[in-house]
mmCIF file of C-alpha atoms in Angstrom:
data_model
loop_
_atom_site.group_PDB
_atom_site.id
_atom_site.type_symbol
_atom_site.label_atom_id
_atom_site.label_comp_id
_atom_site.label_asym_id
_atom_site.label_seq_id
_atom_site.Cartn_x
_atom_site.Cartn_y
_atom_site.Cartn_z
ATOM 1 C CA MET A 266 0.977 -3.563 -18.793
ATOM 2 C CA VAL A 267 2.521 -0.897 -17.067
ATOM 3 C CA ALA A 268 2.586 -2.779 -13.767
ATOM 4 C CA LEU A 269 4.076 -5.956 -15.512
ATOM 5 C CA LEU A 270 6.792 -3.651 -17.303
ATOM 6 C CA TYR A 271 7.599 -2.335 -13.836
ATOM 7 C CA SER A 272 7.366 -5.690 -11.816
ATOM 8 C CA THR A 273 9.464 -8.104 -14.177
ATOM 9 C CA PRO A 274 12.781 -6.393 -13.895
ATOM 10 C CA VAL A 275 12.316 -5.193 -10.101
ATOM 11 C CA TYR A 276 11.063 -8.329 -8.518
ATOM 12 C CA TRP A 277 14.090 -10.579 -9.973
ATOM 13 C CA LEU A 278 16.876 -8.020 -9.712
ATOM 14 C CA VAL A 279 16.059 -7.113 -6.224
ATOM 15 C CA GLY A 280 16.270 -10.769 -5.302
ATOM 16 C CA LEU A 281 12.750 -11.086 -3.740
ATOM 17 C CA ARG A 282 11.054 -14.449 -3.235
ATOM 18 C CA MET A 283 12.073 -16.675 -5.980
ATOM 19 C CA SER A 284 8.436 -17.965 -7.055
ATOM 20 C CA ILE A 285 6.036 -17.625 -9.686
ATOM 21 C CA HIS A 286 3.326 -16.988 -7.145
ATOM 22 C CA GLY A 287 5.250 -14.490 -5.276
ATOM 23 C CA PHE A 288 5.818 -12.686 -8.562
ATOM 24 C CA LEU A 289 2.454 -12.576 -9.672
ATOM 25 C CA TYR A 290 1.041 -11.449 -6.306
ATOM 26 C CA PHE A 291 3.576 -8.525 -6.555
ATOM 27 C CA THR A 292 2.445 -7.638 -9.927
ATOM 28 C CA LEU A 293 -1.121 -7.812 -8.701
ATOM 29 C CA VAL A 294 -0.478 -5.461 -5.954
ATOM 30 C CA VAL A 295 1.694 -2.769 -8.193
ATOM 31 C CA TRP A 296 -1.302 -2.975 -10.395
ATOM 32 C CA MET A 297 -3.593 -1.968 -7.743
ATOM 33 C CA VAL A 298 -1.336 0.828 -6.309
ATOM 34 C CA ILE A 299 -1.338 2.059 -9.700
ATOM 35 C CA LEU A 300 -5.237 2.078 -10.144
ATOM 36 C CA MET A 301 -5.652 3.387 -6.558
ATOM 37 C CA SER A 302 -3.241 6.408 -7.006
ATOM 38 C CA ASN A 303 -4.959 7.192 -10.424
ATOM 39 C CA SER A 304 -8.222 7.124 -8.495
ATOM 40 C CA PHE A 305 -7.158 9.480 -5.590
ATOM 41 C CA VAL A 306 -5.484 11.863 -8.115
ATOM 42 C CA ALA A 307 -8.613 12.026 -10.320
ATOM 43 C CA CYS A 308 -10.859 12.524 -7.204
ATOM 44 C CA PHE A 309 -8.889 15.505 -5.904
ATOM 45 C CA SER A 310 -8.214 16.831 -9.446
ATOM 46 C CA ALA A 311 -11.942 17.014 -9.689
ATOM 47 C CA LEU A 312 -12.363 18.721 -6.342
ATOM 48 C CA VAL A 313 -9.766 21.722 -6.858
ATOM 49 C CA PRO A 314 -10.035 24.868 -9.245
ATOM 50 C CA ASN A 315 -6.623 24.415 -10.920
ATOM 51 C CA PHE A 316 -3.533 22.543 -11.598
ATOM 52 C CA ILE A 317 -1.178 24.330 -9.090
ATOM 53 C CA MET A 318 -3.862 24.054 -6.280
ATOM 54 C CA GLY A 319 -4.237 20.487 -7.155
ATOM 55 C CA THR A 320 -0.429 19.583 -7.093
ATOM 56 C CA SER A 321 -0.026 21.277 -4.043
ATOM 57 C CA VAL A 322 -3.197 19.382 -2.231
ATOM 58 C CA ILE A 323 -2.005 15.800 -3.587
ATOM 59 C CA SER A 324 1.544 16.460 -2.848
ATOM 60 C CA GLY A 325 0.747 17.284 0.981
ATOM 61 C CA LEU A 326 -1.673 14.430 1.225
ATOM 62 C CA MET A 327 0.473 11.916 -0.288
ATOM 63 C CA GLY A 328 3.467 12.954 2.127
ATOM 64 C CA SER A 329 1.182 12.671 4.924
ATOM 65 C CA PHE A 330 0.065 9.228 3.851
ATOM 66 C CA PHE A 331 3.669 8.084 3.472
ATOM 67 C CA LEU A 332 4.287 9.405 6.942
ATOM 68 C CA PHE A 333 1.757 7.326 8.683
ATOM 69 C CA SER A 334 1.715 4.002 6.502
ATOM 70 C CA GLY A 335 3.798 2.309 9.177
ATOM 71 C CA TYR A 336 7.287 2.390 7.349
ATOM 72 C CA PHE A 337 8.802 5.274 9.490
ATOM 73 C CA ILE A 338 6.960 4.733 12.678
ATOM 74 C CA THR A 339 4.737 2.077 13.732
ATOM 75 C CA LYS A 340 0.866 2.357 14.530
ATOM 76 C CA SER A 341 1.609 1.807 18.111
ATOM 77 C CA LYS A 342 3.936 4.900 18.005
ATOM 78 C CA ILE A 343 1.643 7.251 16.395
ATOM 79 C CA PRO A 344 -0.015 9.605 18.824
ATOM 80 C CA SER A 345 -3.818 8.408 19.346
ATOM 81 C CA TYR A 346 -5.223 11.544 17.452
ATOM 82 C CA TRP A 347 -3.429 10.656 14.553
ATOM 83 C CA VAL A 348 -4.256 6.686 14.138
ATOM 84 C CA PHE A 349 -6.781 7.666 11.949
ATOM 85 C CA MET A 350 -4.356 8.588 9.239
ATOM 86 C CA HIS A 351 -2.598 5.444 9.318
ATOM 87 C CA TYR A 352 -5.775 3.484 8.068
ATOM 88 C CA LEU A 353 -6.584 6.377 5.544
ATOM 89 C CA SER A 354 -2.882 5.908 4.094
ATOM 90 C CA LEU A 355 -2.820 4.642 0.490
ATOM 91 C CA PHE A 356 0.963 3.389 1.290
ATOM 92 C CA LYS A 357 -0.263 1.189 4.482
ATOM 93 C CA TYR A 358 -1.891 -1.754 2.714
ATOM 94 C CA PRO A 359 0.392 -2.115 -0.200
ATOM 95 C CA PHE A 360 3.395 -2.142 2.098
ATOM 96 C CA GLU A 361 1.810 -4.665 4.492
ATOM 97 C CA CYS A 362 1.080 -6.827 0.978
ATOM 98 C CA PHE A 363 4.523 -6.822 0.508
ATOM 99 C CA LEU A 364 5.955 -7.352 3.589
ATOM 100 C CA ILE A 365 3.472 -10.655 3.682
ATOM 101 C CA ASN A 366 4.466 -11.655 0.313
ATOM 102 C CA GLU A 367 8.239 -11.563 1.147
ATOM 103 C CA TYR A 368 8.115 -12.939 4.533
ATOM 104 C CA GLY A 369 4.800 -14.825 5.048
ATOM 105 C CA GLY A 370 3.768 -18.294 4.302
ATOM 106 C CA GLU A 371 5.884 -21.762 4.655
ATOM 107 C CA GLN A 372 8.913 -20.124 3.522
ATOM 108 C CA GLY A 373 8.576 -17.547 6.241
ATOM 109 C CA TYR A 374 9.013 -20.122 9.068
ATOM 110 C CA ARG A 375 12.385 -21.528 7.276
ATOM 111 C CA ARG A 376 13.829 -17.927 6.080
ATOM 112 C CA CYS A 377 16.128 -16.595 8.764
ATOM 113 C CA LEU A 378 16.345 -12.586 8.661
ATOM 114 C CA GLU A 379 18.674 -12.246 11.686
ATOM 115 C CA PHE A 380 21.840 -14.488 13.084
ATOM 116 C CA ASP A 381 23.438 -14.535 16.359
ATOM 117 C CA LYS A 382 26.479 -16.611 16.501
ATOM 118 C CA GLU A 383 25.485 -18.711 13.640
ATOM 119 C CA GLU A 384 21.960 -19.428 15.195
ATOM 120 C CA CYS A 385 18.745 -17.940 13.902
ATOM 121 C CA ILE A 386 17.100 -15.501 16.061
ATOM 122 C CA LEU A 387 14.461 -14.091 13.814
ATOM 123 C CA TYR A 388 12.630 -15.852 11.259
ATOM 124 C CA GLY A 389 10.416 -14.237 8.573
ATOM 125 C CA SER A 390 7.189 -15.482 10.185
ATOM 126 C CA GLY A 391 8.739 -13.788 13.753
ATOM 127 C CA PHE A 392 9.131 -10.456 11.859
ATOM 128 C CA LEU A 393 5.499 -10.303 10.463
ATOM 129 C CA ARG A 394 4.406 -11.039 14.282
ATOM 130 C CA GLN A 395 6.560 -8.345 15.354
ATOM 131 C CA GLN A 396 4.757 -6.063 12.950
ATOM 132 C CA GLY A 397 1.563 -7.194 13.899
ATOM 133 C CA LEU A 398 0.481 -8.755 10.410
ATOM 134 C CA ARG A 399 -0.809 -12.267 9.554
ATOM 135 C CA ASP A 400 -0.740 -14.177 6.220
ATOM 136 C CA SER A 401 -4.378 -13.733 6.087
ATOM 137 C CA GLN A 402 -4.197 -9.848 5.879
ATOM 138 C CA LYS A 403 -2.434 -10.814 2.338
ATOM 139 C CA TRP A 404 -6.050 -10.612 0.457
ATOM 140 C CA SER A 405 -8.045 -8.492 3.096
ATOM 141 C CA ASN A 406 -5.675 -5.438 2.354
ATOM 142 C CA LEU A 407 -6.111 -6.215 -1.368
ATOM 143 C CA ALA A 408 -9.773 -5.675 -0.741
ATOM 144 C CA VAL A 409 -9.270 -2.585 1.181
ATOM 145 C CA MET A 410 -7.194 -1.159 -1.644
ATOM 146 C CA PHE A 411 -10.006 -2.132 -4.165
ATOM 147 C CA GLY A 412 -12.309 -0.349 -1.828
ATOM 148 C CA PHE A 413 -10.264 2.827 -1.909
ATOM 149 C CA ILE A 414 -10.357 2.496 -5.900
ATOM 150 C CA ILE A 415 -13.961 2.309 -5.958
ATOM 151 C CA GLY A 416 -14.475 4.732 -3.256
ATOM 152 C CA TYR A 417 -12.516 7.612 -4.813
ATOM 153 C CA ARG A 418 -13.973 6.739 -8.389
ATOM 154 C CA VAL A 419 -17.369 7.248 -7.217
ATOM 155 C CA LEU A 420 -16.502 10.285 -4.942
ATOM 156 C CA CYS A 421 -14.990 11.807 -8.137
ATOM 157 C CA PHE A 422 -18.087 11.090 -10.289
ATOM 158 C CA VAL A 423 -20.068 12.774 -7.422
ATOM 159 C CA ILE A 424 -17.964 15.894 -7.423
ATOM 160 C CA LEU A 425 -17.746 16.251 -10.995
ATOM 161 C CA TRP A 426 -21.581 15.453 -11.252
ATOM 162 C CA PHE A 427 -22.166 18.298 -8.423
ATOM 163 C CA ARG A 428 -19.967 20.731 -10.060
ATOM 164 C CA CYS A 429 -21.684 20.211 -13.477
ATOM 165 C CA CYS A 430 -25.122 20.606 -12.400
ATOM 166 C CA ARG A 431 -24.446 23.584 -10.268
ATOM 167 C CA ARG A 432 -23.404 25.571 -13.197
ATOM 168 C CA ARG A 433 -26.740 25.013 -14.792
#
């Protein structure tokens, strides 16, 4: 419900792709982001001893995830010893999903993003190629996000179980 309440005004007011399929996919990605961030916070909250430490650790990790998501700097420009953070970033996969949803598909071949003297020099599909994205990643990125959700929840359970059993 929270994802739908957020997505409904935002999607249409921002002027994203005018299709019900695009809107439904956008809402699905927003829902997965909510679940993924909830799982991440639950996991690290179980790991740290108090609220202050939890807020600090989670804020630091989220900030670094955002830096390495591909929004500010592309993967090719990230130093090789930090590339693993690009793949661990919780923001990388939804960001790519949103790009593919907006500029991919059949409409991406017709949607012009940049003109030069009334001639289109960059279509949506070309922009996705520049970013190293394919339409097929639309669903594989959702699968990775689902894996993060399951992984963080299982890790949270293991941490809580270990802490509970250790105190006995």
